[in-house]
Coordinates of C-alpha atoms and ligand atoms in Angstrom, one line a residue:
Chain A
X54 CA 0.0 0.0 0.0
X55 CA 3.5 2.6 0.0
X56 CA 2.6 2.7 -3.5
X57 CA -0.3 5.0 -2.9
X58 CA 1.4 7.2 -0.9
X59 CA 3.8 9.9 -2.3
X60 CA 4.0 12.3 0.8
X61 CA 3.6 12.5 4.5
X62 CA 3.5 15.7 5.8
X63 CA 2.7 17.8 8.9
X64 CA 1.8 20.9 11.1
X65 CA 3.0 21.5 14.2
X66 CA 2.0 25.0 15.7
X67 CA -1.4 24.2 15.0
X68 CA -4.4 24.6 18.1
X69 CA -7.1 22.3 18.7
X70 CA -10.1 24.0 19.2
X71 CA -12.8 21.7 21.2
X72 CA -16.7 22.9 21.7
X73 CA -17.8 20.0 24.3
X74 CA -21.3 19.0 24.4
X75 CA -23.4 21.4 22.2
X76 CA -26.5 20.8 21.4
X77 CA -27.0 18.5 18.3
X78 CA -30.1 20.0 16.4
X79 CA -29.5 21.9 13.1
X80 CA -28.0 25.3 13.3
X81 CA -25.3 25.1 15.7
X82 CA -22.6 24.5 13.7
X83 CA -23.3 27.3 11.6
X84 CA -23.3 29.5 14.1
X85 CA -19.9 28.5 15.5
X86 CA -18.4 28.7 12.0
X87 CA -20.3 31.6 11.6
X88 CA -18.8 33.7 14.4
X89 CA -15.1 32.6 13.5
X90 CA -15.8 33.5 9.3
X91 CA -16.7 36.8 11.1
X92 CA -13.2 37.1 12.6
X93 CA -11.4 36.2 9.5
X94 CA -10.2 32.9 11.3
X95 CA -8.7 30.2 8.9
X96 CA -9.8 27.3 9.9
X97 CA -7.6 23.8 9.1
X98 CA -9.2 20.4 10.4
X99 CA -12.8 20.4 11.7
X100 CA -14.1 17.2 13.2
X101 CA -17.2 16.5 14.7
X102 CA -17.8 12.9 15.1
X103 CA -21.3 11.1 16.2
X104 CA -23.5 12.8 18.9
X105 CA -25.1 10.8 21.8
X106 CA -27.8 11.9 23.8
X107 CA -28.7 14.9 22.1
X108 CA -25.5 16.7 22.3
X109 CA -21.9 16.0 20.2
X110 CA -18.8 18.5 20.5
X111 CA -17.3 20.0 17.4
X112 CA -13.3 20.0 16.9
X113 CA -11.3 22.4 14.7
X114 CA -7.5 23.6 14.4
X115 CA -6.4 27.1 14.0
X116 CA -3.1 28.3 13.6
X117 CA -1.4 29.8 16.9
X118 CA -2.0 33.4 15.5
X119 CA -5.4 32.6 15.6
X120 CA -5.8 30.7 18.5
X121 CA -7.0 33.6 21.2
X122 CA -9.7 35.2 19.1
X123 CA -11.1 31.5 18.2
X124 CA -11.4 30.7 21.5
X125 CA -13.0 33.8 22.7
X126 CA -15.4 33.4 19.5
X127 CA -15.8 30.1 21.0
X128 CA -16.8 31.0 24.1
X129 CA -18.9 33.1 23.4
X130 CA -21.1 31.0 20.9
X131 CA -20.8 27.9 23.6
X132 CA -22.2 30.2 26.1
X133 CA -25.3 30.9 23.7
X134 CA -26.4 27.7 22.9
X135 CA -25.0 26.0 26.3
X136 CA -21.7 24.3 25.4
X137 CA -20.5 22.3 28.3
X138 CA -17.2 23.6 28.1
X139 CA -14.8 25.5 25.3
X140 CA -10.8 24.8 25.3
X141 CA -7.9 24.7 23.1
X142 CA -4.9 23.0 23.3
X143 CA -1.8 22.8 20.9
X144 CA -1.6 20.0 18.9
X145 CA 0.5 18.6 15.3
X146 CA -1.2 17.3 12.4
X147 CA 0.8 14.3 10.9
X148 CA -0.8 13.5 7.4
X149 CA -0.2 10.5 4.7
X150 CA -1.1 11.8 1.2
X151 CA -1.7 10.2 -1.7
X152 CA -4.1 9.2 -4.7
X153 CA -7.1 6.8 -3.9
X154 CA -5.4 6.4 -0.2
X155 CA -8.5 7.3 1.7
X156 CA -10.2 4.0 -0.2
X157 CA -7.6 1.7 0.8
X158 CA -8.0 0.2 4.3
X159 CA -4.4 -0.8 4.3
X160 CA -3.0 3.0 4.0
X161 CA -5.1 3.4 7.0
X162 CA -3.8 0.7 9.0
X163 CA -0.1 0.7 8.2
X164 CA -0.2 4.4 9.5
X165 CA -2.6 4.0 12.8
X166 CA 0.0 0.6 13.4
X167 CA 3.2 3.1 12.9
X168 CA 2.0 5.6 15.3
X169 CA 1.0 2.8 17.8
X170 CA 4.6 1.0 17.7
X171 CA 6.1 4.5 18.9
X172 CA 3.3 4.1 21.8
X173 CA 1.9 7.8 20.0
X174 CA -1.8 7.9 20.9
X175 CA -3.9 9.2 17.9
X176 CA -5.9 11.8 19.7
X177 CA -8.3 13.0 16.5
X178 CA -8.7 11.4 12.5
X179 CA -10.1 13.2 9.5
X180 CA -9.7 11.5 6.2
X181 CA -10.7 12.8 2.9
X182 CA -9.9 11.6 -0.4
X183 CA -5.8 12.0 -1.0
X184 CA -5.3 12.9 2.9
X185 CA -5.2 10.5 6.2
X186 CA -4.1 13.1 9.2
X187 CA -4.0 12.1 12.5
X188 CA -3.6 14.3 15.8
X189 CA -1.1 13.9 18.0
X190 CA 1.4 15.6 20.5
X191 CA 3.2 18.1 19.4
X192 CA 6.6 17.0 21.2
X193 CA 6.0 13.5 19.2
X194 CA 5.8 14.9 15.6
X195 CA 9.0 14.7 14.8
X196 CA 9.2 11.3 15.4
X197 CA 6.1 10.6 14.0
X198 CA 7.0 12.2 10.6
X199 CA 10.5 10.1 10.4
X200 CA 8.8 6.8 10.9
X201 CA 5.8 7.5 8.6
X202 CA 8.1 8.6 6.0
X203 CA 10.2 5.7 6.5
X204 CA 7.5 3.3 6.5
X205 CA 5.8 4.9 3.3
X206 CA 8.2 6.5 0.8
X207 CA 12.0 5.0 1.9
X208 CA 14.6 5.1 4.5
X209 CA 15.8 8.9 2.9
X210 CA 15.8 11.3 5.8
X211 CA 12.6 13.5 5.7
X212 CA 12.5 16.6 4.7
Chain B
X839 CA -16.8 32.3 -0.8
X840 CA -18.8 30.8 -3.2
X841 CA -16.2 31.6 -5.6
X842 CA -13.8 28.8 -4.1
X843 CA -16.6 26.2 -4.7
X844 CA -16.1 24.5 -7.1
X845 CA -18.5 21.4 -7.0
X846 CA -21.0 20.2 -5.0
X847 CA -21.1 15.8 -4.4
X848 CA -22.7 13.6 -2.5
X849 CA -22.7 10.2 -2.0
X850 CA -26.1 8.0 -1.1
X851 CA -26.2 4.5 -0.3
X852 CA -23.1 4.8 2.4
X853 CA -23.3 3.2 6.1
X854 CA -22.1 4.6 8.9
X855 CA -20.2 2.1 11.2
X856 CA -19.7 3.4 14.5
X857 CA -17.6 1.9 17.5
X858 CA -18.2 3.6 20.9
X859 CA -16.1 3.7 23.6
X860 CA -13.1 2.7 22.7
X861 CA -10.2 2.7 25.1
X862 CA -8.6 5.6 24.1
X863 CA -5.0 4.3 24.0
X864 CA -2.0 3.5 21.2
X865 CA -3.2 0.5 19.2
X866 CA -6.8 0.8 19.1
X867 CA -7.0 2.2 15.9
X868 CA -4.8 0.4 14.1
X869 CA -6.3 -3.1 15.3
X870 CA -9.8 -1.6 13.9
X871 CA -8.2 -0.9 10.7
X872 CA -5.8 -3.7 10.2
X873 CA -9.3 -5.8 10.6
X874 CA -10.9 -3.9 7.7
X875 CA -7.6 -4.2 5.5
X876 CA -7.7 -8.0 6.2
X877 CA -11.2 -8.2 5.0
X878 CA -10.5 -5.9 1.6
X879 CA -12.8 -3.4 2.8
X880 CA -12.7 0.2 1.2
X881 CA -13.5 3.0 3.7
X882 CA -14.6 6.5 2.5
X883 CA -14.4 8.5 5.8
X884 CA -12.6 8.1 9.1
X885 CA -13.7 10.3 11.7
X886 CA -12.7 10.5 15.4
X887 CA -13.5 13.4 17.9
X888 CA -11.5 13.9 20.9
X889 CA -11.8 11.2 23.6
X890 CA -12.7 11.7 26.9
X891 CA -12.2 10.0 30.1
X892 CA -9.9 7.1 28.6
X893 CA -12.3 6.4 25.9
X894 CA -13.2 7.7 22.6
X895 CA -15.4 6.6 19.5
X896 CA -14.3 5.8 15.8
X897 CA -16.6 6.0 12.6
X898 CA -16.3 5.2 9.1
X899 CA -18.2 4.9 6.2
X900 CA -18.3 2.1 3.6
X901 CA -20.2 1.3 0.7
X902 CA -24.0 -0.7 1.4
X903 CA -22.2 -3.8 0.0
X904 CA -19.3 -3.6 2.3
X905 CA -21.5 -2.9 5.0
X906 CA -22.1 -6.5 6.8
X907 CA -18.0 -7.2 6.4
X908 CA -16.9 -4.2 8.2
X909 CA -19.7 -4.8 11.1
X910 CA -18.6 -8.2 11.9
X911 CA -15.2 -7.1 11.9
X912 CA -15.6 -4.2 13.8
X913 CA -17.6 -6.3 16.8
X914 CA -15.1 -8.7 17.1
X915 CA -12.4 -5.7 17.3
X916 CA -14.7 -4.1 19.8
X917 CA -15.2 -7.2 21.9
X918 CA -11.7 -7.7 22.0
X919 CA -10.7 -4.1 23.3
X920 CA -13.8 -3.4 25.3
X921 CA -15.7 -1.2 22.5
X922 CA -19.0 -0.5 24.8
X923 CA -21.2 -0.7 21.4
X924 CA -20.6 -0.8 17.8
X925 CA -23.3 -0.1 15.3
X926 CA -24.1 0.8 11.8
X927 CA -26.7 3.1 9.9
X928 CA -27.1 4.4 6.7
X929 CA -25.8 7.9 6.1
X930 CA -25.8 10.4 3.2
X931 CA -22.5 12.5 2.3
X932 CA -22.7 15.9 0.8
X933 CA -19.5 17.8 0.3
X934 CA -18.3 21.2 -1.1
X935 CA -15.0 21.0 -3.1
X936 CA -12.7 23.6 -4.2
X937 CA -9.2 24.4 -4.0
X938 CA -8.5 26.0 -0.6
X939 CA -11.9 26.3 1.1
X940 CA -11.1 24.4 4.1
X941 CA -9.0 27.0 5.1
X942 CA -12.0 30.0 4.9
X943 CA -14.1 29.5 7.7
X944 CA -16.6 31.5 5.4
X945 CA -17.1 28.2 3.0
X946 CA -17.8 26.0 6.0
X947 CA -20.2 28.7 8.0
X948 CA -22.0 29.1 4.7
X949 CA -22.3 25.3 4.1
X950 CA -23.5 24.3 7.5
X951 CA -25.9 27.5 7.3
X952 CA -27.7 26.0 4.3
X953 CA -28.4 22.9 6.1
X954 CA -29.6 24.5 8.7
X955 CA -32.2 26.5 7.0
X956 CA -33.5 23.6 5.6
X957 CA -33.4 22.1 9.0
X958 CA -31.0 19.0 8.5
X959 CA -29.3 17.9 11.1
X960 CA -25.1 17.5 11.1
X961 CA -24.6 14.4 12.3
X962 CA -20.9 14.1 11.4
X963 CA -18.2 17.0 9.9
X964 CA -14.8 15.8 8.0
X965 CA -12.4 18.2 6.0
X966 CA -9.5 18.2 4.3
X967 CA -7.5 20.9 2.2
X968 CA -9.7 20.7 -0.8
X969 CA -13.6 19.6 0.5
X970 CA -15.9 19.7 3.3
X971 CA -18.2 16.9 4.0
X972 CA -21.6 16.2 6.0
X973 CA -23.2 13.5 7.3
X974 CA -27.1 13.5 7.5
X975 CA -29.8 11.5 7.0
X976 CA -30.3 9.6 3.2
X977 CA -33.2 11.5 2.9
X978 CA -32.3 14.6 3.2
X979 CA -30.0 14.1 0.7
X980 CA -31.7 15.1 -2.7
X981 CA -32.7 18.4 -1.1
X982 CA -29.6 19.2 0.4
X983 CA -27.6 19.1 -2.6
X984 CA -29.7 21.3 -4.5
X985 CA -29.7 24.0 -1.8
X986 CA -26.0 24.0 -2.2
X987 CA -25.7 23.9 -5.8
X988 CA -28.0 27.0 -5.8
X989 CA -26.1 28.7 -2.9
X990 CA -22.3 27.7 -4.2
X991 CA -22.2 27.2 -7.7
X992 CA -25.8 29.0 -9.1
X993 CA -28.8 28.4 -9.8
X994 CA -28.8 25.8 -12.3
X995 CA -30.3 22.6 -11.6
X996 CA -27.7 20.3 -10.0
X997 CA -26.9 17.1 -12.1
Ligands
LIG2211 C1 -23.6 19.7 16.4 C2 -24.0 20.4 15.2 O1 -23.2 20.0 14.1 C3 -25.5 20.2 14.8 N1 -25.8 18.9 14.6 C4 -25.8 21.1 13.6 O2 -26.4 20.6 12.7 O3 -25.5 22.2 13.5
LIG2212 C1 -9.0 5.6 19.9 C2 -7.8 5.3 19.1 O1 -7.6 6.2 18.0 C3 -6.5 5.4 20.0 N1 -6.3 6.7 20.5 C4 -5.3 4.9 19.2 O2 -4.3 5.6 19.1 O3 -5.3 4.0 18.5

């Protein structure tokens, strides 16, 4: 499955920006998206995975620039609509990218099993069609990146 | 923002597998994966939120025909690492491509917005550099699509 993938790349300096138990009904997320598009935040990953109970938290990474006036737009929209609690926390994004990858079970796998044999706990994924990315610890990024790049493109020394 | 949309997809006839409660440690993921790469299975999306307390949840989506592999793999995965439930349902994905809008909060706010309006539920959010993508309900998806092909790309029917 190496054959599919021609680059592994990350971000480090990124912020994870977590909206805990909102409401699950329709509007919500536009509203948070809403108030940071009114700040000219760039936005990176969002994430929302599956609700339960009537409530589900929405994830999203800013750059550190960005990180203050996100959360304080975060705040404030949690405190509308009765988020359980806002916070933020620095994380790295370590992605595999490639054509087809996102089909392949196998890409998948081979990178979830290289982060787990460096005991790196994969803290968010978001896949799309050419991307895997996983969030991790910033301190263990670096490692991450040599042993994906290892494992994927060849022993050469990443970039 | 419209002008960074591109195109406007969706795909019906997906399921939604869903393992809940996973311990939330090095491993997990890749044991759930390597399952589904054993069996051939081709996954679409992979979304996981941020875990809490130890344990977090993993979904994917497959294709209908897929959809019986990756459930039996997944419970005997989730048996063996203490997964408190794992489930399946169909989903609908709808998705706004173009080049750069993941990092415009505007695209998102405006794509979450038109669900909203129509009152469709979010169930799940995944992004990437290039598209953003929705999970809701299957039927909701005819309707949705057209509101964002009239709201991104113009008012020409979508095909
Ligand atoms: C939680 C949030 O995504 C909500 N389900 C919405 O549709 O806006
Ligand atoms: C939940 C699962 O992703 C786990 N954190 C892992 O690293 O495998």
């Amino acid at each position: 499955e190496g054959a599919l993938v021609r680059a592994v790349t990350h971000t480090k300096g990124e912020v994870k920006v977590v909206l805990e138990a909102l409401p699950d009904v329709p509007g919500v997320a536009a509203r948070v998206f809403t108030a940071l598009a009114q700040q000219n935040i760039q936005v990176d990953m969002i994430i929302q995975g599956r609700g339960r109970e009537g409530r589900n938290d929405i994830a999203f990474t800013v750059a550190q620039d960005d990180s203050a006036a996100a959360l304080a737009a975060c705040r404030q929209v949690g405190a509308e609509v009765g988020a359980r609690r806002v916070a933020a926390e620095e994380a790295a994004k370590v992605s595999v990218v490639g054509a087809g990858i996102n089909q392949d079970a196998r890409v998948a796998a081979a990178m979830f099993e290289c982060l787990a044999e460096l005991g790196i706990n994969i803290e968010m994924i978001s896949t799309s069609g050419i991307r895997v990315s996983c969030l991790i610890r910033p301190d263990r990024a670096d490692e991450a990146v040599r042993a994906l790049h290892a494992r994927f493109i060849g022993p050469a020394e990443a970039s």
